[in-house]
Tab-separated table of C-alpha atoms in Angstrom:
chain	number	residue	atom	x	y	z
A	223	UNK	CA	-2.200	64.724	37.058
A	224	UNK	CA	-4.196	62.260	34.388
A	225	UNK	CA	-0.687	59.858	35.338
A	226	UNK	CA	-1.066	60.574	38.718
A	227	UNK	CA	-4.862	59.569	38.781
A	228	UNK	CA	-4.365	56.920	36.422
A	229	UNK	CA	-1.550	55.439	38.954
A	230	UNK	CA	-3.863	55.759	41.896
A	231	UNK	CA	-6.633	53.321	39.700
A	232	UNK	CA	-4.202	51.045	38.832
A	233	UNK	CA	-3.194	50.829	42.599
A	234	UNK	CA	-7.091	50.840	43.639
A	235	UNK	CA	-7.943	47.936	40.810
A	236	UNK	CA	-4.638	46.219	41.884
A	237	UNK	CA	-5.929	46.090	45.278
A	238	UNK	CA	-8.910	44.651	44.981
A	239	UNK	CA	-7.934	41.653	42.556
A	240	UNK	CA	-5.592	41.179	45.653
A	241	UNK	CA	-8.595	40.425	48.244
A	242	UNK	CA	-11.320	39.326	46.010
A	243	UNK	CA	-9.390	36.106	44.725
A	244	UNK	CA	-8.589	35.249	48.512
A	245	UNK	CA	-11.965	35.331	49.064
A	246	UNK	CA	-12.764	33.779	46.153
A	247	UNK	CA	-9.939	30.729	46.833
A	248	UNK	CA	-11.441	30.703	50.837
A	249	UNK	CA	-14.466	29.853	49.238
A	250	UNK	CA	-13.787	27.559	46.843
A	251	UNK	CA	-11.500	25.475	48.983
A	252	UNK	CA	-14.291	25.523	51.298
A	253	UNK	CA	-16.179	23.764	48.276
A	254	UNK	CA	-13.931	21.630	47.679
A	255	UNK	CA	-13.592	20.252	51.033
A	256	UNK	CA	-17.652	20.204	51.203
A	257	UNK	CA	-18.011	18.356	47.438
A	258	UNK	CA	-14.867	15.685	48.566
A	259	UNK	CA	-17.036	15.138	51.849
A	260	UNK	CA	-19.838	14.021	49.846
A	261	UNK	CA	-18.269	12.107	47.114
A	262	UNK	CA	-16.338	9.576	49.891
A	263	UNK	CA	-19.946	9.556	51.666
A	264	UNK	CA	-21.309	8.186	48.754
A	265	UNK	CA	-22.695	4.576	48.743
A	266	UNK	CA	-19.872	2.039	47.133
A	267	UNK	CA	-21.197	-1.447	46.848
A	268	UNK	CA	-18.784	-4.560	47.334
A	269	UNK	CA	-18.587	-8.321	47.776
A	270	UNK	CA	-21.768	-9.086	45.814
A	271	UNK	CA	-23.370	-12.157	45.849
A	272	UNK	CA	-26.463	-14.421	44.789
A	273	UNK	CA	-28.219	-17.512	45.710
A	274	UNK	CA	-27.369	-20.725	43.779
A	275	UNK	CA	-31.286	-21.471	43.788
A	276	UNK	CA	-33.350	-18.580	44.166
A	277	UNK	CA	-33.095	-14.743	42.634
A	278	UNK	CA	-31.618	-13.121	45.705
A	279	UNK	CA	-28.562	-11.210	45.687
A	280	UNK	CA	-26.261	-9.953	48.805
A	281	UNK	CA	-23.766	-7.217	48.973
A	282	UNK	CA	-21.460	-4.844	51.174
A	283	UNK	CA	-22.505	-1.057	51.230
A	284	UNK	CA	-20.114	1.131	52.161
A	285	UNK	CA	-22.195	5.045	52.720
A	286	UNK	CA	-20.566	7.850	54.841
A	287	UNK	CA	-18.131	5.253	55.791
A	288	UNK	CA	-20.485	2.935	57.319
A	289	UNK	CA	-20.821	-0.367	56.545
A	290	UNK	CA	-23.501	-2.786	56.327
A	291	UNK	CA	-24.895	-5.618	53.826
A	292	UNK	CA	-28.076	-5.580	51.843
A	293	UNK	CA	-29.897	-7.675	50.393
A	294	UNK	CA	-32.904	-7.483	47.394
A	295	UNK	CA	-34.760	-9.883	45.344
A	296	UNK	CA	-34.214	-9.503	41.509
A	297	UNK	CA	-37.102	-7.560	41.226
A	298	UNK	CA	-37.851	-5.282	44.739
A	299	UNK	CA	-35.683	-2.712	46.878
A	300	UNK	CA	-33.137	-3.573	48.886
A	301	UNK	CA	-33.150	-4.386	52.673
A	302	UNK	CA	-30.560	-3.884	55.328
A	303	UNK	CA	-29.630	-7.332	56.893
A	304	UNK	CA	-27.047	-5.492	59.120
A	305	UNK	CA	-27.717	-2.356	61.261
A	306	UNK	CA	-24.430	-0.600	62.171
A	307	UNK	CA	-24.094	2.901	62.520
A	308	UNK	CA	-20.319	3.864	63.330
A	309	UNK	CA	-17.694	4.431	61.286
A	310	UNK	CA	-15.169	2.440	63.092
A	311	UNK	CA	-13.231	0.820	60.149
A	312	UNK	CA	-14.422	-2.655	60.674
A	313	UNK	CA	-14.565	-4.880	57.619
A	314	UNK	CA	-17.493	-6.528	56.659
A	315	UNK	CA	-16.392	-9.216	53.737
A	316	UNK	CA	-16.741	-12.713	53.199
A	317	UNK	CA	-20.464	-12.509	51.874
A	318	UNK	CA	-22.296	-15.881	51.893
A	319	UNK	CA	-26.162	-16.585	50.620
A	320	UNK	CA	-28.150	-20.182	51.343
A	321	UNK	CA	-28.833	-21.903	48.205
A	322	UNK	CA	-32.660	-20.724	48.920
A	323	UNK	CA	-31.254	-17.311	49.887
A	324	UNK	CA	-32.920	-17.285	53.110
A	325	UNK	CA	-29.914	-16.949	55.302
A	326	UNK	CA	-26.970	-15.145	55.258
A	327	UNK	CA	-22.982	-15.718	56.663
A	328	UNK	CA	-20.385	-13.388	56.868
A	329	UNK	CA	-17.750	-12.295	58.467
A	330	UNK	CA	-17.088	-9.378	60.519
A	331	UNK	CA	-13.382	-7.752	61.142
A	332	UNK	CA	-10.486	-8.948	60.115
A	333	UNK	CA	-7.936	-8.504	56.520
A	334	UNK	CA	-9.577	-10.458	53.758
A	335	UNK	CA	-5.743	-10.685	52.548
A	336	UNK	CA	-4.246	-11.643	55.396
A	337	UNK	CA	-7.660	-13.685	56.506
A	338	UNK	CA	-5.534	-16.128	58.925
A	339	UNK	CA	-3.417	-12.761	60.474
A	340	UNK	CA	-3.958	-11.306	63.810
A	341	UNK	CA	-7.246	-9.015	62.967
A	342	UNK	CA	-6.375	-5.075	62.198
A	343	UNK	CA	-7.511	-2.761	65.473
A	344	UNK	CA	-8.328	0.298	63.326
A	345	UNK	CA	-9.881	1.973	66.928
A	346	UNK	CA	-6.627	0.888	68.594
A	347	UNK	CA	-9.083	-0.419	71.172
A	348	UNK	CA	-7.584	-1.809	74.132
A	349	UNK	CA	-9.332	-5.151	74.373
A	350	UNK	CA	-8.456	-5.517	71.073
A	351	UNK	CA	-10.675	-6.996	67.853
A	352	UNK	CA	-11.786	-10.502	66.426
A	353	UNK	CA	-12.729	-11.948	63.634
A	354	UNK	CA	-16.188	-13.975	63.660
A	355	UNK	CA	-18.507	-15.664	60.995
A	356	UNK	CA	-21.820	-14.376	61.356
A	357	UNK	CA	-25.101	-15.274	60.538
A	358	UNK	CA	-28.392	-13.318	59.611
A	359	UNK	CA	-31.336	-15.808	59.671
A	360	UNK	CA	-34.479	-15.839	57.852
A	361	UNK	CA	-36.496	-14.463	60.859
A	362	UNK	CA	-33.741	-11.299	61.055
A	363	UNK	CA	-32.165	-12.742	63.964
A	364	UNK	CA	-28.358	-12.522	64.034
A	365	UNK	CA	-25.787	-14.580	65.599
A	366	UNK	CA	-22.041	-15.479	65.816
A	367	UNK	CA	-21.219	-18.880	65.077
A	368	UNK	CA	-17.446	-18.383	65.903
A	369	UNK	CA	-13.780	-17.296	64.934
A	370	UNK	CA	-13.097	-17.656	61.381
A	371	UNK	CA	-13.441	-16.791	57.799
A	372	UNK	CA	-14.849	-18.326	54.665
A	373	UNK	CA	-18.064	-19.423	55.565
A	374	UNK	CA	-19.709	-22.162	53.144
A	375	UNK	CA	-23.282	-23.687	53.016
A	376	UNK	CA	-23.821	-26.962	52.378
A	377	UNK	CA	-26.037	-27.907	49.351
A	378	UNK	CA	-29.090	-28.049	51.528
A	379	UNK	CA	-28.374	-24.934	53.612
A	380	UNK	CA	-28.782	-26.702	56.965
A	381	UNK	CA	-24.671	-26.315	57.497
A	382	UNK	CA	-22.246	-23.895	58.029
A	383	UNK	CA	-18.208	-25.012	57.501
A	384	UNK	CA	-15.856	-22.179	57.898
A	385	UNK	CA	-12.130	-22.459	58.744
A	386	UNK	CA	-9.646	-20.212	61.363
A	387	UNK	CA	-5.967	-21.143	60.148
A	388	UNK	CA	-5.862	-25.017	60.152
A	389	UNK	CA	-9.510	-25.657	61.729
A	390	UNK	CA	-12.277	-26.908	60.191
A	391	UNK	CA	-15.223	-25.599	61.972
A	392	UNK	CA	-19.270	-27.411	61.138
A	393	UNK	CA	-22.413	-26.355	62.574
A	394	UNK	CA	-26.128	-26.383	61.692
A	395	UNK	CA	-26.904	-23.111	60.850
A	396	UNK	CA	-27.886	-20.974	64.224
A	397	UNK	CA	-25.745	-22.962	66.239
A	398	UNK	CA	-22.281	-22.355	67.614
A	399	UNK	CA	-19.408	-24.468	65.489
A	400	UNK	CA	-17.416	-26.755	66.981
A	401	UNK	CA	-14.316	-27.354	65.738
A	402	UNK	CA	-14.369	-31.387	63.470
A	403	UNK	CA	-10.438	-30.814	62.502
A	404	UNK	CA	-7.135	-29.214	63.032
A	405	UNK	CA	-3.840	-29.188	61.046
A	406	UNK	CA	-0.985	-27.699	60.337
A	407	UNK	CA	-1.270	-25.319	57.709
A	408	UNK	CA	-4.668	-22.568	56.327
A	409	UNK	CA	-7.572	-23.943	55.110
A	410	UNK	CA	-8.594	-21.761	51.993
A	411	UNK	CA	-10.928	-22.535	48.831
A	412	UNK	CA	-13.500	-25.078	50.478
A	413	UNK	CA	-16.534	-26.428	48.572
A	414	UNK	CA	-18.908	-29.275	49.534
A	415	UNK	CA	-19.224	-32.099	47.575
A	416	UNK	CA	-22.627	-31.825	45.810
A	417	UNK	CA	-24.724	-34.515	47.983
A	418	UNK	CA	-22.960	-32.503	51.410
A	419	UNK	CA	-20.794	-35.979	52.358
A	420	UNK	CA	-17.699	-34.482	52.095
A	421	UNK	CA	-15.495	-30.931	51.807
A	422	UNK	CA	-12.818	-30.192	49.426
A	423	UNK	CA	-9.882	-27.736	50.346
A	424	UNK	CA	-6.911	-26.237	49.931
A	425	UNK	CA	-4.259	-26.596	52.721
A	426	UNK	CA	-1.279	-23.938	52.362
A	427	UNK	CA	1.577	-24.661	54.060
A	428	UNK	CA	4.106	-22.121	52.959
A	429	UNK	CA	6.601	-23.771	51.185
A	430	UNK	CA	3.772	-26.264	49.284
A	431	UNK	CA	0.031	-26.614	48.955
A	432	UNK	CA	-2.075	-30.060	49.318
A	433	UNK	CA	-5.518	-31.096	48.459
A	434	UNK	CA	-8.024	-32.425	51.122
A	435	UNK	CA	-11.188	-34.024	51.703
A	436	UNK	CA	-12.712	-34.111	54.639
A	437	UNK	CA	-15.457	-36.982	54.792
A	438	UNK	CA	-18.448	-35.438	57.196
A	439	UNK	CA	-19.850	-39.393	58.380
A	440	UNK	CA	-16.870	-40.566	59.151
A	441	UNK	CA	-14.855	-37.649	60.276
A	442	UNK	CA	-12.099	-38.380	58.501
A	443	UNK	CA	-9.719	-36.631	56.407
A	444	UNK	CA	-7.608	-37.792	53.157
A	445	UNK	CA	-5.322	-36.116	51.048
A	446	UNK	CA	-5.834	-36.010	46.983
A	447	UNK	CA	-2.692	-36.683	45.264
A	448	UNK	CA	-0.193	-35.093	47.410
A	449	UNK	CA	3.069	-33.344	46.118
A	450	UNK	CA	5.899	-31.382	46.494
A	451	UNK	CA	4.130	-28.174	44.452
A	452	UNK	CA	1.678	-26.125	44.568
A	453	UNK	CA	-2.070	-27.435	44.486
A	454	UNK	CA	-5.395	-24.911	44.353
A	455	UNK	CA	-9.163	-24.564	43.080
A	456	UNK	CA	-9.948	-27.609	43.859
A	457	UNK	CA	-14.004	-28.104	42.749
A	458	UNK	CA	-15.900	-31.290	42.646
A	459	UNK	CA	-18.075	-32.534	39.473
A	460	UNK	CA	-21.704	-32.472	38.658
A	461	UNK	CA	-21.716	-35.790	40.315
A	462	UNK	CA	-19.396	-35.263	43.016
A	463	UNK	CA	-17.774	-38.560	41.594
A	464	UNK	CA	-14.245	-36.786	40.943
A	465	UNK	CA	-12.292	-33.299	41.653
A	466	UNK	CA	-10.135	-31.139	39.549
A	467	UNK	CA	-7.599	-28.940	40.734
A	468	UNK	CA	-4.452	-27.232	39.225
A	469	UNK	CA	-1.059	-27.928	40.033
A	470	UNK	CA	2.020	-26.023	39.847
A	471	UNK	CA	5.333	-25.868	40.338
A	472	UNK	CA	7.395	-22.699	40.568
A	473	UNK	CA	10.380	-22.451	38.874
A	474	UNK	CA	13.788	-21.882	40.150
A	475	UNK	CA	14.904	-17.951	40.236
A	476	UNK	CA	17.480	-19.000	37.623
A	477	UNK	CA	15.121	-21.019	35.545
A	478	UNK	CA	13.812	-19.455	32.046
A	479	UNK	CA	10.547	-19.294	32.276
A	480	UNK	CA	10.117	-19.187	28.793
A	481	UNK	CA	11.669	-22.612	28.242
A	482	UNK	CA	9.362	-24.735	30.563
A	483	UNK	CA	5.374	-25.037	31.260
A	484	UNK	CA	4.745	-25.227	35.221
A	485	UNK	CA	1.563	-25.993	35.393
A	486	UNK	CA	-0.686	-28.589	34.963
A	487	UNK	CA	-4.617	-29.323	35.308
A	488	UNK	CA	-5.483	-32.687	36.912
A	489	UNK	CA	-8.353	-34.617	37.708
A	490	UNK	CA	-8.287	-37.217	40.803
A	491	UNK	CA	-11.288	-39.557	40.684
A	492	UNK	CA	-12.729	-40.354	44.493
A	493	UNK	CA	-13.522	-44.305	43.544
A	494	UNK	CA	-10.095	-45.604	42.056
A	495	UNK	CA	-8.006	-42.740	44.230
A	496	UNK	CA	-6.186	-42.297	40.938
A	497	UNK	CA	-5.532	-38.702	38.900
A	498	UNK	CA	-4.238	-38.047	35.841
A	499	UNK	CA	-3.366	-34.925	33.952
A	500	UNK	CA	-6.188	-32.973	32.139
A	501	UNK	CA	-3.756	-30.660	30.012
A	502	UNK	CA	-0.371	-29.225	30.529
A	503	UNK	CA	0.095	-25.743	28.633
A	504	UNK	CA	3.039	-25.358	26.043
A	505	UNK	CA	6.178	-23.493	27.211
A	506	UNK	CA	6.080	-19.876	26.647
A	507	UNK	CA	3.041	-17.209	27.184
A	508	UNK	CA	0.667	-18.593	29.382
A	509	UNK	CA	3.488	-21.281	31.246
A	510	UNK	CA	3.158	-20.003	34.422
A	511	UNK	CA	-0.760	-19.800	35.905
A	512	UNK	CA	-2.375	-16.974	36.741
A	513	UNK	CA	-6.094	-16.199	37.965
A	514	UNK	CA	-8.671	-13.625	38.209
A	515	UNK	CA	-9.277	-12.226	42.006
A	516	UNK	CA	-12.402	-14.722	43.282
A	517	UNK	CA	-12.250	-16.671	40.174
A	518	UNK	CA	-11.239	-20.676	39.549
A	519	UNK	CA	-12.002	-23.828	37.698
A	520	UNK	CA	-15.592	-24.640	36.713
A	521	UNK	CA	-17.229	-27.683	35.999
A	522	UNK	CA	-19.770	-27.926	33.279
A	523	UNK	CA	-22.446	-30.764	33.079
A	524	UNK	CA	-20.958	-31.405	29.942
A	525	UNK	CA	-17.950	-32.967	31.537
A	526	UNK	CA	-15.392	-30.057	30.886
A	527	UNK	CA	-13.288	-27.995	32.738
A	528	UNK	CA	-12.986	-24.173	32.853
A	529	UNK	CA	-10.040	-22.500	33.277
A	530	UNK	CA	-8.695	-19.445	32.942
A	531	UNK	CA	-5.416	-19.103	30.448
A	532	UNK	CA	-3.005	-16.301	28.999
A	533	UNK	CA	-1.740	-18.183	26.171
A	534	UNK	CA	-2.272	-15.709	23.859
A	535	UNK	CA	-0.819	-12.716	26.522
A	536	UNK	CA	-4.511	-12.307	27.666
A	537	UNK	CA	-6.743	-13.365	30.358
A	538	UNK	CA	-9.170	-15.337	28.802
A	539	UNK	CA	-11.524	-18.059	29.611
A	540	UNK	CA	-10.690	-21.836	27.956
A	541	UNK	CA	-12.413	-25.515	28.459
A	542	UNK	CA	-11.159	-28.431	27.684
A	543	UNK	CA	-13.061	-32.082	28.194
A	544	UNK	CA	-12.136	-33.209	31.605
A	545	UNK	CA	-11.076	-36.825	30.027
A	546	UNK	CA	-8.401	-35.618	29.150
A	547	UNK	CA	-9.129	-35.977	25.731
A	548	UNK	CA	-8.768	-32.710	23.112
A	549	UNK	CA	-7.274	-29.406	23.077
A	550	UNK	CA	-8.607	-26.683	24.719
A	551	UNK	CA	-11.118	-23.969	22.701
A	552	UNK	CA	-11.050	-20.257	24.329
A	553	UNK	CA	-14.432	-19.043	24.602
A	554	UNK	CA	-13.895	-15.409	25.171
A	555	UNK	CA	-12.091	-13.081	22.420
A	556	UNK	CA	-8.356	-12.453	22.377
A	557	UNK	CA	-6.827	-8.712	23.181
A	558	UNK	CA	-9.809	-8.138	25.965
A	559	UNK	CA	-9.109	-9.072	29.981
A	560	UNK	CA	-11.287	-11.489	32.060
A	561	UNK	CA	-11.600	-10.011	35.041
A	562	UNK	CA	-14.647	-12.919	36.620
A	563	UNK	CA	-16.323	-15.340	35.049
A	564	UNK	CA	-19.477	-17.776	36.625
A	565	UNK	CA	-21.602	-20.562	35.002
A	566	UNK	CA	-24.914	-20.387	33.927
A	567	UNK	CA	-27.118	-22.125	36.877
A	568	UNK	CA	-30.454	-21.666	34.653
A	569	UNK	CA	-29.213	-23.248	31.057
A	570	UNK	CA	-27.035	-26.474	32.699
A	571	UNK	CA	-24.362	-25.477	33.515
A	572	UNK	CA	-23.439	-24.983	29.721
A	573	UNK	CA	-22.841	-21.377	29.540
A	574	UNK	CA	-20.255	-18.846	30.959
């Protein structure tokens, strides 16, 4: 009888531990599908930005899968520029602040890695999407200046460039661009020349990249240089007198990498339309180039270059005088990454 009884417990104990846990596991996935909710709702903050001559700062927020930029002083909370309300998947990237940080450019839809690409339709809407620059100006007032990506102030903040594929697009800012240029080819890493006469670029055609300039006066374009490999970052000095840009030259598949050094920095000077080489790297680590995401060369007002350099089998940050002159001194430690890197606008240029 006492087995009998103490069967009938085990059975009745058994039982319950058999819908309790259910329960238990109902409600706890149930929590677990409530906590996940709320942890990809959360606000994640991208693309951020300042002003080259003010304390004003720009970024993406992406909150319950809505996106929209902000924007905040250094000291004071942060105000919506944007105002969109539907989770519909469209990008917001491309981030852009005036020199004053009174206006802001970016650009709406579209792949930042395939920028030039037929624009993703996340809605599978049947008109299809686009890609436009935008503009939010200082009196809140937003506008589309036109198809395209990588917007670019000039010094003085009166003018927009941007590029679609091989265009070069200008306009004062609140105005529709017109298009100044077309090539074959993208136009990718543009930068005005410090007094806003001319634009540097990159032109990627595929098999080989070239440098340009386009002069805004005369509306002319000229090529810095040009080669058979593959030439990026170009930026302009101080005194907009001369650009530097790297140059490389991919190896053949059967090549040893090891053996050779295939790339080079170079410095082409705008009066004499001559370059020379700033500094080729020694074969082995650190041969073939490599860059930080958004990163590139800088130019300090101390006449050297910035680069960044795994010669030691780390990303680190290097200069070297842009004379050509000198080896190059790292200026970040060795076994730590770089991941960005920017020059000090407030102490001349002089520190990173």
């Amino acid at each position: 009888m006492m087995i009998r009884s103490a069967f009938a417990a085990a059975l009745l104990a058994g039982g319950l531990y058999s819908v309790f846990p259910a329960s238990a596991a109902r409600l706890d996935e149930a929590g677990a599908r409530h906590q996940i909710t709320a942890l990809l709702g959360m606000p994640f903050a991208t693309n951020l930005v300042g002003a080259s001559n003010a304390t004003r700062f720009a970024w993406v927020e992406k909150r319950n899968g809505v996106r929209n930029i902000l924007a905040a002083d250094a000291i004071g909370t942060p105000k919506a520029l944007t105002h969109f309300t539907q989770d519909d998947g469209t990008n917001l990237w491309g981030v852009a602040l005036s020199p004053n940080g009174k206006t802001l450019a970016y650009v709406e839809g579209g792949d930042p890695e395939f920028p030039d690409a037929s624009p993703p339709n996340p809605n599978l809407s049947e008109t299809g999407t686009r890609q436009s620059v935008n503009v939010v100006l200082e009196s809140g007032k937003q506008m589309r200046m036109g198809e395209g990506w990588n917007p670019t102030f000039s010094p003085d903040g009166a003018t927009l460039a941007f590029s679609h594929k091989g265009s070069l697009f200008l306009a004062p800012v609140g105005k529709v661009a017109k298009e100044v240029m077309s090539v074959p080819g993208s136009l990718t890493s543009m930068q005005w020349a410090p007094d806003g006469s001319a634009l540097v670029f990159t032109l990627d055609r595929g098999s080989h990249t070239l440098i340009g300039l386009w002069h805004v006066k005369t509306a002319t374009m000229t090529f810095l240089a040009p080669a058979l490999g593959q030439d990026s970052l170009p930026t302009f000095s101080p005194d907009g007198r001369s650009v530097a840009f790297v140059r490389e030259h991919r190896p053949l598949t059967d090549k040893k990498t090891e053996k050779g050094s295939f790339w080079s920095l170079h410095v082409y000077d705008l009066a004499s339309n001559t370059d020379h080489v700033v500094w080729t790297p020694p074969a082995g680590t650190g041969a073939r180039f490599s860059v930080p995401e958004g990163s590139g060369l800088l130019w300090s007002d101390n006449a050297h270059l910035l680069f960044p350099w795994e010669g030691s089998g780390w990303m680190r940050v290097c200069a070297v005088a842009a004379s050509g002159t000198g080896i190059p001194s790292c200026l970040t430690p060795d076994k730590a990454e770089v991941s960005s890197y920017r020059l000090s606008q407030s102490l001349n240029q002089k520190a990173v």
